[in-house]
Amino acid sequence: MKKVILVMLMLHAAVAIGQDRTAEQLVSSKTRADMTYRELMEVMGKSLSTILEGIVRENKQMVDVGANFILTHPAPKHKPWDIMQETDQAAFKQSLFAFDALLDLHSKSVVSAAMNNDWIEAGNAAHALTSSCVSCHAMWKNKVK
């Protein structure tokens, strides 16, 4: 129950950021990568690992490099929602849109804290970023076609 409440709060926060675009517009605004959604998520995970290692090493450049990929990530070569059953696609689109905003918000917070040498706050922001990733995966990992 706690996890559901956390996810709902995070989604509400993402919507409150004020984005008026749709998931389709979000995806079309990004460069298309020659990779699947799964491969894209693997690179996103490696980027998160780079951020975390940068925090542990107090290395601003590592934090910035990891966050930059998350902030500027491409779209997969197919529509991301195609990995879901048709009955789940509308809800998955909403999640993609909301979590993309959360990833941006938390990545920027990590970078800002790191640039100010506030490594404790960078760690806290990285925790929020990690929680966003884990929350989305918990919601959708067992629904993939």
mmCIF file of C-alpha atoms in Angstrom:
data_model
loop_
_atom_site.group_PDB
_atom_site.id
_atom_site.type_symbol
_atom_site.label_atom_id
_atom_site.label_comp_id
_atom_site.label_asym_id
_atom_site.label_seq_id
_atom_site.Cartn_x
_atom_site.Cartn_y
_atom_site.Cartn_z
ATOM 1 C CA MET A 1 0.000 0.000 0.000
ATOM 2 C CA LYS A 2 2.866 2.354 0.838
ATOM 3 C CA LYS A 3 4.382 1.767 -2.612
ATOM 4 C CA VAL A 4 1.084 2.583 -4.349
ATOM 5 C CA ILE A 5 0.728 5.828 -2.390
ATOM 6 C CA LEU A 6 4.311 6.815 -3.227
ATOM 7 C CA VAL A 7 3.773 6.127 -6.932
ATOM 8 C CA MET A 8 0.535 8.114 -6.961
ATOM 9 C CA LEU A 9 2.227 11.057 -5.249
ATOM 10 C CA MET A 10 5.096 10.929 -7.722
ATOM 11 C CA LEU A 11 2.726 10.822 -10.698
ATOM 12 C CA HIS A 12 0.727 13.707 -9.277
ATOM 13 C CA ALA A 13 3.937 15.711 -8.843
ATOM 14 C CA ALA A 14 4.932 15.023 -12.422
ATOM 15 C CA VAL A 15 1.579 16.197 -13.744
ATOM 16 C CA ALA A 16 1.821 19.306 -11.559
ATOM 17 C CA ILE A 17 5.066 20.261 -13.289
ATOM 18 C CA GLY A 18 2.799 21.763 -15.928
ATOM 19 C CA GLN A 19 3.471 19.740 -19.036
ATOM 20 C CA ASP A 20 0.619 20.045 -21.544
ATOM 21 C CA ARG A 21 2.076 17.653 -24.098
ATOM 22 C CA THR A 22 1.104 14.071 -24.774
ATOM 23 C CA ALA A 23 3.261 10.951 -24.743
ATOM 24 C CA GLU A 24 3.099 10.918 -28.534
ATOM 25 C CA GLN A 25 4.430 14.493 -28.687
ATOM 26 C CA LEU A 26 7.130 13.667 -26.153
ATOM 27 C CA VAL A 27 8.367 10.689 -28.153
ATOM 28 C CA SER A 28 8.215 12.552 -31.462
ATOM 29 C CA SER A 29 10.275 15.399 -29.956
ATOM 30 C CA LYS A 30 13.183 13.049 -29.317
ATOM 31 C CA THR A 31 15.797 11.686 -31.677
ATOM 32 C CA ARG A 32 15.064 8.094 -32.693
ATOM 33 C CA ALA A 33 17.690 5.646 -31.535
ATOM 34 C CA ASP A 34 18.578 2.387 -33.205
ATOM 35 C CA MET A 35 17.682 0.465 -30.062
ATOM 36 C CA THR A 36 14.688 -1.191 -28.519
ATOM 37 C CA TYR A 37 12.898 0.101 -25.445
ATOM 38 C CA ARG A 38 14.626 -2.596 -23.392
ATOM 39 C CA GLU A 39 18.046 -1.521 -24.658
ATOM 40 C CA LEU A 40 17.192 2.109 -23.915
ATOM 41 C CA MET A 41 16.232 1.189 -20.339
ATOM 42 C CA GLU A 42 19.540 -0.685 -19.973
ATOM 43 C CA VAL A 43 21.473 2.435 -21.004
ATOM 44 C CA MET A 44 19.348 4.519 -18.627
ATOM 45 C CA GLY A 45 20.298 2.093 -15.839
ATOM 46 C CA LYS A 46 23.977 2.444 -16.709
ATOM 47 C CA SER A 47 23.546 6.218 -16.646
ATOM 48 C CA LEU A 48 22.057 5.982 -13.162
ATOM 49 C CA SER A 49 25.020 3.844 -12.118
ATOM 50 C CA THR A 50 27.389 6.503 -13.461
ATOM 51 C CA ILE A 51 25.551 9.140 -11.411
ATOM 52 C CA LEU A 52 25.776 7.031 -8.260
ATOM 53 C CA GLU A 53 29.462 6.278 -8.782
ATOM 54 C CA GLY A 54 30.077 9.974 -9.390
ATOM 55 C CA ILE A 55 28.434 10.806 -6.077
ATOM 56 C CA VAL A 56 30.472 8.214 -4.189
ATOM 57 C CA ARG A 57 33.679 9.498 -5.812
ATOM 58 C CA GLU A 58 32.550 13.136 -5.486
ATOM 59 C CA ASN A 59 33.159 13.466 -9.208
ATOM 60 C CA LYS A 60 30.979 16.185 -10.749
ATOM 61 C CA GLN A 61 31.799 15.165 -14.304
ATOM 62 C CA MET A 62 30.599 11.583 -13.788
ATOM 63 C CA VAL A 63 27.346 12.885 -12.298
ATOM 64 C CA ASP A 64 26.901 15.273 -15.211
ATOM 65 C CA VAL A 65 27.632 12.605 -17.850
ATOM 66 C CA GLY A 66 25.138 10.162 -16.345
ATOM 67 C CA ALA A 67 22.453 12.803 -15.891
ATOM 68 C CA ASN A 68 22.980 14.190 -19.389
ATOM 69 C CA PHE A 69 21.954 10.928 -21.019
ATOM 70 C CA ILE A 70 18.830 10.722 -18.863
ATOM 71 C CA LEU A 71 17.939 14.336 -19.647
ATOM 72 C CA THR A 72 18.540 14.002 -23.394
ATOM 73 C CA HIS A 73 17.726 10.333 -23.951
ATOM 74 C CA PRO A 74 16.464 9.344 -27.376
ATOM 75 C CA ALA A 75 13.272 7.488 -28.167
ATOM 76 C CA PRO A 76 13.506 3.805 -29.038
ATOM 77 C CA LYS A 77 13.200 2.727 -32.655
ATOM 78 C CA HIS A 78 9.573 1.724 -32.050
ATOM 79 C CA LYS A 79 6.748 3.346 -30.107
ATOM 80 C CA PRO A 80 7.490 2.596 -26.432
ATOM 81 C CA TRP A 81 3.901 1.623 -25.656
ATOM 82 C CA ASP A 82 4.042 -1.136 -28.288
ATOM 83 C CA ILE A 83 5.658 -3.351 -25.632
ATOM 84 C CA MET A 84 2.334 -3.441 -23.738
ATOM 85 C CA GLN A 85 -0.952 -5.167 -24.419
ATOM 86 C CA GLU A 86 -3.354 -2.835 -26.198
ATOM 87 C CA THR A 87 -5.527 -2.647 -23.068
ATOM 88 C CA ASP A 88 -2.573 -1.234 -21.064
ATOM 89 C CA GLN A 89 -1.175 1.163 -23.654
ATOM 90 C CA ALA A 90 -3.125 4.296 -22.640
ATOM 91 C CA ALA A 91 -2.105 3.954 -18.992
ATOM 92 C CA PHE A 92 1.486 3.170 -19.993
ATOM 93 C CA LYS A 93 1.600 6.335 -22.113
ATOM 94 C CA GLN A 94 0.520 8.380 -19.092
ATOM 95 C CA SER A 95 3.231 6.727 -16.996
ATOM 96 C CA LEU A 96 5.890 7.355 -19.630
ATOM 97 C CA PHE A 97 4.955 10.994 -19.762
ATOM 98 C CA ALA A 98 4.790 11.440 -15.986
ATOM 99 C CA PHE A 99 7.961 9.511 -15.207
ATOM 100 C CA ASP A 100 9.922 11.307 -17.931
ATOM 101 C CA ALA A 101 9.166 14.566 -16.109
ATOM 102 C CA LEU A 102 10.200 13.031 -12.777
ATOM 103 C CA LEU A 103 13.461 11.717 -14.222
ATOM 104 C CA ASP A 104 14.253 15.191 -15.542
ATOM 105 C CA LEU A 105 13.364 16.846 -12.246
ATOM 106 C CA HIS A 106 15.482 14.501 -10.130
ATOM 107 C CA SER A 107 18.402 14.396 -12.592
ATOM 108 C CA LYS A 108 18.589 18.192 -12.562
ATOM 109 C CA SER A 109 18.479 18.156 -8.756
ATOM 110 C CA VAL A 110 21.355 15.678 -8.606
ATOM 111 C CA VAL A 111 23.476 17.765 -10.975
ATOM 112 C CA SER A 112 22.706 21.010 -9.148
ATOM 113 C CA ALA A 113 23.681 19.525 -5.786
ATOM 114 C CA ALA A 114 26.859 17.982 -7.220
ATOM 115 C CA MET A 115 27.909 21.238 -8.852
ATOM 116 C CA ASN A 116 27.548 22.879 -5.417
ATOM 117 C CA ASN A 117 29.618 20.127 -3.782
ATOM 118 C CA ASP A 118 26.599 19.164 -1.682
ATOM 119 C CA TRP A 119 27.172 15.432 -1.911
ATOM 120 C CA ILE A 120 24.614 14.542 0.757
ATOM 121 C CA GLU A 121 21.895 16.368 -1.175
ATOM 122 C CA ALA A 122 23.153 14.830 -4.418
ATOM 123 C CA GLY A 123 22.725 11.432 -2.779
ATOM 124 C CA ASN A 124 19.216 12.331 -1.634
ATOM 125 C CA ALA A 125 18.280 13.484 -5.137
ATOM 126 C CA ALA A 126 19.794 10.310 -6.595
ATOM 127 C CA HIS A 127 17.655 8.307 -4.175
ATOM 128 C CA ALA A 128 14.558 10.103 -5.489
ATOM 129 C CA LEU A 129 15.713 9.403 -9.051
ATOM 130 C CA THR A 130 16.265 5.726 -8.252
ATOM 131 C CA SER A 131 12.869 5.514 -6.552
ATOM 132 C CA SER A 132 11.234 6.907 -9.692
ATOM 133 C CA CYS A 133 12.896 4.240 -11.820
ATOM 134 C CA VAL A 134 11.995 1.437 -9.432
ATOM 135 C CA SER A 135 8.390 2.645 -9.075
ATOM 136 C CA CYS A 136 7.790 2.639 -12.816
ATOM 137 C CA HIS A 137 9.398 -0.774 -13.220
ATOM 138 C CA ALA A 138 7.311 -2.174 -10.355
ATOM 139 C CA MET A 139 4.137 -0.976 -12.065
ATOM 140 C CA TRP A 140 4.913 -2.280 -15.548
ATOM 141 C CA LYS A 141 7.558 -5.027 -15.597
ATOM 142 C CA ASN A 142 5.052 -7.867 -15.364
ATOM 143 C CA LYS A 143 2.744 -6.426 -18.029
ATOM 144 C CA VAL A 144 5.211 -6.370 -20.923
ATOM 145 C CA LYS A 145 4.131 -8.558 -23.870
#
